[in-house]
Amino acid sequence: MSAIVIEKIATRQGVIGEGLVIRRALPSKERRMVGAWCFLDHAGPMQYGPGEGLQVGPHPHIGLQTFTWMIEGQIMHRDSLGYEQVIRPKQVNLMTAGSGIVHAEDAVDNQPGTLHAAQLWIALPDAERHREPAFDHYPELPVVTQDDVCVTVLAGECLGKRSPVKLYSPLLGLDISTTGAAKTTIPLKPEFEHGALVLRGSATIAGEALTPGTLLYLGTQLDQLNIECNEECQVLLLGGEPFKEEILVWWNFVARTQAEIEQATMQWNEGRYFDEVKGSPSPRLIAPSLDGLNLKGGA
Ligand code: MN
């Protein structure tokens, strides 16, 4: 049996909407995916002033699911299926783009507020990626408390609880929170690879000291994970079977060929194919130019 791969990967700074700075943990040049999880932004915790909240205008997605885990604050989701849904703390919004959907995410009003959230994408397997688009709001997720540690099962199953979130690959998503010093052991599926990101505070995970801004990648073959918090802390743990298909991720699209990306980009920028989102106060986003881009060469 080969040694278990453990990597510490620094997140990089990203900007969403009108200048909100976030930490991007996936994809990175070191690690593109954890299972089918192919994108992870950690936004906040941050305070914003009047009119300075999230403003991400209408933009399209194909070939993926967007998965939002709200920790503090609230966001209004609007999409081209006609859904208008505020997401609040401890809730998940899941949007299955499939063959194509458009959405916008905005602060609910112009008041000052707080934002702390994890925004993830899940690549859809080839057999599912052209399916009808869908949107689901999950107001409550199953919670297990052990060793003074509160484990919320966001995706997949753990500790005898199963998340209701509708997925198309074997995945795990856990929020692990403590209100003070605590340690616990989480059972893992050895066929899954995993990634852990501290969202608040500090924790020692699999013997590695971590704070926000570092993704801990753990390869397959682990059947349990030791987590030790020295203070109040919160950790996002992702897992999944290594994704067997090669994917292309460009802008808001997950595809298999450059031709598919080019087609979706042209369709969006020319106002074809994708439906409209109504009600967002933010301007429609434009896909960047594909000129000179060779996706197969690896950008
Ligand atoms: Mn989006």
Tab-separated table of C-alpha atoms and ligand atoms in Angstrom:
chain	number	residue	atom	x	y	z
A	1	MET	CA	0.000	0.000	0.000
A	2	SER	CA	1.389	3.391	-0.948
A	3	ALA	CA	1.709	6.242	1.566
A	4	ILE	CA	-1.262	8.548	2.056
A	5	VAL	CA	-0.760	11.842	0.229
A	6	ILE	CA	-0.987	14.911	2.464
A	7	GLU	CA	-0.571	18.397	0.969
A	8	LYS	CA	-0.982	21.882	2.440
A	9	ILE	CA	-2.098	24.256	-0.301
A	10	ALA	CA	-2.326	28.040	0.175
A	11	THR	CA	-5.584	29.608	-0.981
A	12	ARG	CA	-5.270	32.553	-3.345
A	13	GLN	CA	-7.054	35.857	-3.327
A	14	GLY	CA	-10.027	36.205	-5.624
A	15	VAL	CA	-12.610	38.911	-6.201
A	16	ILE	CA	-16.327	38.344	-6.689
A	17	GLY	CA	-18.991	40.802	-7.838
A	18	GLU	CA	-18.145	44.439	-7.209
A	19	GLY	CA	-14.888	43.890	-5.365
A	20	LEU	CA	-15.542	41.498	-2.487
A	21	VAL	CA	-12.231	39.788	-1.723
A	22	ILE	CA	-12.432	36.053	-1.065
A	23	ARG	CA	-10.043	33.125	-0.569
A	24	ARG	CA	-10.091	30.630	-3.445
A	25	ALA	CA	-9.092	27.107	-2.358
A	26	LEU	CA	-10.131	25.198	-5.521
A	27	PRO	CA	-9.126	24.931	-8.234
A	28	SER	CA	-5.421	25.616	-7.701
A	29	LYS	CA	-2.423	24.616	-9.747
A	30	GLU	CA	-1.568	22.024	-7.093
A	31	ARG	CA	-5.050	20.547	-6.809
A	32	ARG	CA	-7.955	20.971	-9.230
A	33	MET	CA	-10.574	18.847	-7.498
A	34	VAL	CA	-11.463	16.908	-4.344
A	35	GLY	CA	-13.800	14.197	-5.607
A	36	ALA	CA	-16.320	15.980	-7.827
A	37	TRP	CA	-15.884	19.232	-5.817
A	38	CYS	CA	-14.166	21.478	-8.378
A	39	PHE	CA	-14.451	24.992	-6.932
A	40	LEU	CA	-14.276	26.364	-3.391
A	41	ASP	CA	-14.431	30.023	-2.417
A	42	HIS	CA	-14.334	31.047	1.233
A	43	ALA	CA	-15.975	34.476	1.570
A	44	GLY	CA	-15.505	36.379	4.831
A	45	PRO	CA	-16.175	36.663	7.637
A	46	MET	CA	-16.437	40.335	6.687
A	47	GLN	CA	-18.441	43.416	7.574
A	48	TYR	CA	-19.603	45.588	4.724
A	49	GLY	CA	-21.025	49.083	4.583
A	50	PRO	CA	-24.282	50.412	3.094
A	51	GLY	CA	-24.638	49.237	-0.538
A	52	GLU	CA	-21.357	47.294	-0.349
A	53	GLY	CA	-22.787	43.796	0.028
A	54	LEU	CA	-22.607	41.009	-2.547
A	55	GLN	CA	-23.524	42.101	-6.078
A	56	VAL	CA	-23.042	39.288	-8.583
A	57	GLY	CA	-25.240	40.025	-11.584
A	58	PRO	CA	-26.861	37.485	-13.929
A	59	HIS	CA	-24.365	34.922	-15.273
A	60	PRO	CA	-24.705	31.436	-16.769
A	61	HIS	CA	-23.497	28.009	-15.663
A	62	ILE	CA	-23.321	24.671	-17.458
A	63	GLY	CA	-22.222	21.184	-16.404
A	64	LEU	CA	-22.069	21.738	-12.636
A	65	GLN	CA	-23.995	22.217	-9.415
A	66	THR	CA	-23.428	25.332	-7.308
A	67	PHE	CA	-23.548	24.627	-3.583
A	68	THR	CA	-23.741	27.525	-1.127
A	69	TRP	CA	-23.213	27.011	2.619
A	70	MET	CA	-24.238	30.119	4.509
A	71	ILE	CA	-22.486	30.778	7.812
A	72	GLU	CA	-23.333	34.424	8.592
A	73	GLY	CA	-25.459	36.995	6.779
A	74	GLN	CA	-27.911	36.427	3.965
A	75	ILE	CA	-27.877	36.378	0.169
A	76	MET	CA	-30.727	36.632	-2.338
A	77	HIS	CA	-30.563	34.000	-5.097
A	78	ARG	CA	-32.527	34.588	-8.310
A	79	ASP	CA	-32.424	32.281	-11.329
A	80	SER	CA	-33.788	31.774	-14.831
A	81	LEU	CA	-36.198	29.084	-13.594
A	82	GLY	CA	-37.924	31.870	-11.651
A	83	TYR	CA	-36.698	30.958	-8.157
A	84	GLU	CA	-36.133	33.810	-5.720
A	85	GLN	CA	-34.713	32.457	-2.476
A	86	VAL	CA	-32.977	34.141	0.442
A	87	ILE	CA	-30.353	31.904	2.021
A	88	ARG	CA	-29.716	32.330	5.755
A	89	PRO	CA	-27.160	30.853	8.190
A	90	LYS	CA	-27.057	27.035	8.456
A	91	GLN	CA	-28.833	26.673	5.104
A	92	VAL	CA	-27.731	25.285	1.737
A	93	ASN	CA	-28.718	26.469	-1.731
A	94	LEU	CA	-28.097	23.919	-4.473
A	95	MET	CA	-28.427	24.904	-8.106
A	96	THR	CA	-28.076	22.159	-10.689
A	97	ALA	CA	-27.028	23.880	-13.895
A	98	GLY	CA	-27.132	20.792	-16.112
A	99	SER	CA	-27.577	21.937	-19.716
A	100	GLY	CA	-27.705	25.593	-18.686
A	101	ILE	CA	-29.075	28.043	-16.128
A	102	VAL	CA	-28.554	31.694	-15.260
A	103	HIS	CA	-28.510	33.146	-11.756
A	104	ALA	CA	-27.682	36.278	-9.775
A	105	GLU	CA	-26.626	36.598	-6.149
A	106	ASP	CA	-27.126	39.873	-4.334
A	107	ALA	CA	-27.256	41.318	-0.837
A	108	VAL	CA	-30.907	41.399	0.273
A	109	ASP	CA	-30.887	45.176	0.897
A	110	ASN	CA	-28.554	48.191	0.954
A	111	GLN	CA	-27.958	48.029	4.703
A	112	PRO	CA	-24.575	47.292	6.299
A	113	GLY	CA	-24.137	43.631	7.068
A	114	THR	CA	-21.969	40.578	7.598
A	115	LEU	CA	-21.013	37.940	5.083
A	116	HIS	CA	-19.467	34.552	5.776
A	117	ALA	CA	-20.099	31.725	3.325
A	118	ALA	CA	-18.543	28.870	1.401
A	119	GLN	CA	-19.395	28.739	-2.301
A	120	LEU	CA	-18.670	25.434	-4.007
A	121	TRP	CA	-19.136	23.848	-7.398
A	122	ILE	CA	-19.616	20.162	-8.076
A	123	ALA	CA	-18.757	18.802	-11.537
A	124	LEU	CA	-21.597	16.724	-12.966
A	125	PRO	CA	-20.571	13.351	-14.410
A	126	ASP	CA	-20.879	13.017	-18.171
A	127	ALA	CA	-24.134	11.030	-17.967
A	128	GLU	CA	-25.787	13.820	-15.902
A	129	ARG	CA	-24.264	17.042	-17.201
A	130	HIS	CA	-26.904	17.702	-19.880
A	131	ARG	CA	-29.839	17.178	-17.526
A	132	GLU	CA	-32.624	19.695	-16.935
A	133	PRO	CA	-31.603	22.572	-14.660
A	134	ALA	CA	-32.998	22.629	-11.118
A	135	PHE	CA	-32.836	24.643	-7.912
A	136	ASP	CA	-33.251	23.371	-4.338
A	137	HIS	CA	-33.156	25.191	-1.018
A	138	TYR	CA	-32.339	23.181	2.101
A	139	PRO	CA	-33.394	25.143	5.201
A	140	GLU	CA	-32.112	22.519	7.627
A	141	LEU	CA	-29.305	19.941	7.506
A	142	PRO	CA	-28.768	16.987	9.851
A	143	VAL	CA	-26.543	17.654	12.875
A	144	VAL	CA	-24.667	15.217	15.116
A	145	THR	CA	-22.932	16.276	18.323
A	146	GLN	CA	-20.032	14.205	19.638
A	147	ASP	CA	-17.194	15.152	22.015
A	148	ASP	CA	-18.573	18.751	22.227
A	149	VAL	CA	-18.127	19.032	18.469
A	150	CYS	CA	-21.117	19.901	16.293
A	151	VAL	CA	-21.021	18.114	12.925
A	152	THR	CA	-23.488	19.262	10.244
A	153	VAL	CA	-23.821	16.801	7.362
A	154	LEU	CA	-23.980	19.063	4.299
A	155	ALA	CA	-23.411	16.401	1.639
A	156	GLY	CA	-23.327	12.610	1.681
A	157	GLU	CA	-23.446	10.718	4.959
A	158	CYS	CA	-21.455	10.519	8.172
A	159	LEU	CA	-22.001	9.416	11.764
A	160	GLY	CA	-25.319	7.778	10.875
A	161	LYS	CA	-26.844	10.903	9.303
A	162	ARG	CA	-27.474	11.529	5.634
A	163	SER	CA	-27.749	14.914	3.962
A	164	PRO	CA	-30.893	15.440	1.852
A	165	VAL	CA	-28.882	17.404	-0.744
A	166	LYS	CA	-29.366	15.840	-4.199
A	167	LEU	CA	-26.014	14.923	-5.722
A	168	TYR	CA	-24.803	12.829	-8.663
A	169	SER	CA	-21.408	11.587	-7.388
A	170	PRO	CA	-20.303	9.951	-4.117
A	171	LEU	CA	-19.404	12.988	-1.995
A	172	LEU	CA	-18.975	14.160	1.561
A	173	GLY	CA	-19.403	17.665	2.948
A	174	LEU	CA	-19.217	18.353	6.698
A	175	ASP	CA	-19.252	21.524	8.756
A	176	ILE	CA	-17.390	20.814	12.000
A	177	SER	CA	-17.866	23.514	14.651
A	178	THR	CA	-16.860	23.929	18.270
A	179	THR	CA	-17.556	26.654	20.833
A	180	GLY	CA	-14.250	26.033	22.620
A	181	ALA	CA	-11.377	23.563	22.892
A	182	ALA	CA	-12.464	20.090	21.789
A	183	LYS	CA	-11.198	17.089	19.893
A	184	THR	CA	-12.914	14.349	17.984
A	185	THR	CA	-12.437	11.657	15.354
A	186	ILE	CA	-14.471	11.588	12.151
A	187	PRO	CA	-14.882	8.243	10.342
A	188	LEU	CA	-13.939	8.441	6.653
A	189	LYS	CA	-14.481	6.252	3.604
A	190	PRO	CA	-11.000	5.081	2.523
A	191	GLU	CA	-12.019	5.188	-1.149
A	192	PHE	CA	-12.610	8.962	-0.821
A	193	GLU	CA	-9.998	11.699	-1.048
A	194	HIS	CA	-10.596	14.658	1.303
A	195	GLY	CA	-9.915	18.341	1.748
A	196	ALA	CA	-10.175	20.353	4.969
A	197	LEU	CA	-10.413	24.130	5.196
A	198	VAL	CA	-10.534	26.034	8.485
A	199	LEU	CA	-13.257	28.681	8.234
A	200	ARG	CA	-12.779	30.267	11.692
A	201	GLY	CA	-10.244	29.856	14.491
A	202	SER	CA	-7.501	27.240	14.312
A	203	ALA	CA	-7.394	23.457	14.367
A	204	THR	CA	-4.952	20.590	14.152
A	205	ILE	CA	-6.193	18.148	11.516
A	206	ALA	CA	-4.370	14.876	10.817
A	207	GLY	CA	-1.517	16.364	12.851
A	208	GLU	CA	-1.281	19.540	10.733
A	209	ALA	CA	-1.838	22.944	12.385
A	210	LEU	CA	-4.228	24.969	10.237
A	211	THR	CA	-5.821	28.415	10.109
A	212	PRO	CA	-8.032	29.998	7.411
A	213	GLY	CA	-6.161	30.347	4.108
A	214	THR	CA	-4.764	26.820	3.777
A	215	LEU	CA	-6.467	23.802	2.211
A	216	LEU	CA	-5.318	20.493	3.650
A	217	TYR	CA	-5.546	17.788	0.980
A	218	LEU	CA	-5.685	14.171	2.124
A	219	GLY	CA	-5.448	11.370	-0.432
A	220	THR	CA	-7.428	8.128	-0.377
A	221	GLN	CA	-6.891	5.292	2.129
A	222	LEU	CA	-7.703	7.244	5.306
A	223	ASP	CA	-10.412	5.612	7.403
A	224	GLN	CA	-10.585	8.298	10.090
A	225	LEU	CA	-9.549	11.866	10.753
A	226	ASN	CA	-8.457	13.399	14.065
A	227	ILE	CA	-9.528	16.999	14.559
A	228	GLU	CA	-8.361	19.043	17.526
A	229	CYS	CA	-9.495	22.606	18.185
A	230	ASN	CA	-7.703	24.760	20.754
A	231	GLU	CA	-10.445	27.381	20.721
A	232	GLU	CA	-13.798	28.114	19.134
A	233	CYS	CA	-13.407	26.995	15.541
A	234	GLN	CA	-15.140	25.899	12.365
A	235	VAL	CA	-13.857	23.530	9.694
A	236	LEU	CA	-15.248	22.559	6.295
A	237	LEU	CA	-14.417	18.957	5.384
A	238	LEU	CA	-14.978	17.830	1.788
A	239	GLY	CA	-14.570	14.355	0.347
A	240	GLY	CA	-15.373	12.241	-2.634
A	241	GLU	CA	-14.285	9.439	-4.898
A	242	PRO	CA	-11.531	10.784	-7.163
A	243	PHE	CA	-13.331	12.094	-10.272
A	244	LYS	CA	-12.435	9.853	-13.187
A	245	GLU	CA	-13.336	12.169	-16.064
A	246	GLU	CA	-11.130	14.977	-17.394
A	247	ILE	CA	-13.021	18.250	-17.096
A	248	LEU	CA	-12.457	21.743	-18.446
A	249	VAL	CA	-13.335	24.596	-16.092
A	250	TRP	CA	-13.450	28.026	-17.650
A	251	TRP	CA	-15.255	31.115	-16.281
A	252	ASN	CA	-18.604	29.736	-15.067
A	253	PHE	CA	-18.622	26.654	-17.263
A	254	VAL	CA	-17.635	23.037	-16.661
A	255	ALA	CA	-17.316	21.092	-19.912
A	256	ARG	CA	-15.261	18.436	-21.649
A	257	THR	CA	-14.093	20.152	-24.831
A	258	GLN	CA	-12.900	23.613	-25.788
A	259	ALA	CA	-15.615	23.692	-28.473
A	260	GLU	CA	-18.292	23.384	-25.769
A	261	ILE	CA	-16.753	26.261	-23.803
A	262	GLU	CA	-16.539	28.425	-26.940
A	263	GLN	CA	-20.148	27.675	-27.823
A	264	ALA	CA	-21.466	28.494	-24.335
A	265	THR	CA	-19.407	31.721	-24.245
A	266	MET	CA	-20.719	32.886	-27.623
A	267	GLN	CA	-24.290	31.948	-26.778
A	268	TRP	CA	-24.146	33.902	-23.526
A	269	ASN	CA	-22.398	36.983	-24.884
A	270	GLU	CA	-24.733	37.122	-27.894
A	271	GLY	CA	-27.838	36.710	-25.722
A	272	ARG	CA	-28.822	33.347	-27.200
A	273	TYR	CA	-29.744	29.969	-25.675
A	274	PHE	CA	-29.766	30.986	-21.989
A	275	ASP	CA	-32.924	32.296	-20.318
A	276	GLU	CA	-33.208	35.566	-18.401
A	277	VAL	CA	-33.071	36.272	-14.677
A	278	LYS	CA	-35.518	38.888	-13.472
A	279	GLY	CA	-35.205	41.201	-10.497
A	280	SER	CA	-31.457	41.416	-9.852
A	281	PRO	CA	-30.267	44.990	-9.212
A	282	SER	CA	-26.816	44.056	-10.578
A	283	PRO	CA	-25.718	44.239	-14.237
A	284	ARG	CA	-25.422	41.109	-16.368
A	285	LEU	CA	-21.858	39.729	-16.434
A	286	ILE	CA	-20.017	39.329	-19.735
A	287	ALA	CA	-17.849	36.262	-20.395
A	288	PRO	CA	-14.184	37.214	-20.939
A	289	SER	CA	-12.699	36.797	-24.396
A	290	LEU	CA	-11.540	33.342	-25.433
A	291	ASP	CA	-9.019	34.807	-27.914
A	292	GLY	CA	-5.765	32.912	-27.808
A	293	LEU	CA	-6.996	30.583	-25.083
A	294	ASN	CA	-5.895	27.002	-25.450
A	295	LEU	CA	-7.719	25.154	-22.709
A	296	LYS	CA	-6.224	21.826	-23.622
A	297	GLY	CA	-2.738	23.257	-23.113
A	298	GLY	CA	-3.629	24.109	-19.516
A	299	ALA	CA	-3.839	27.792	-18.647
B	1	MN	MN	-22.720	31.545	-10.112
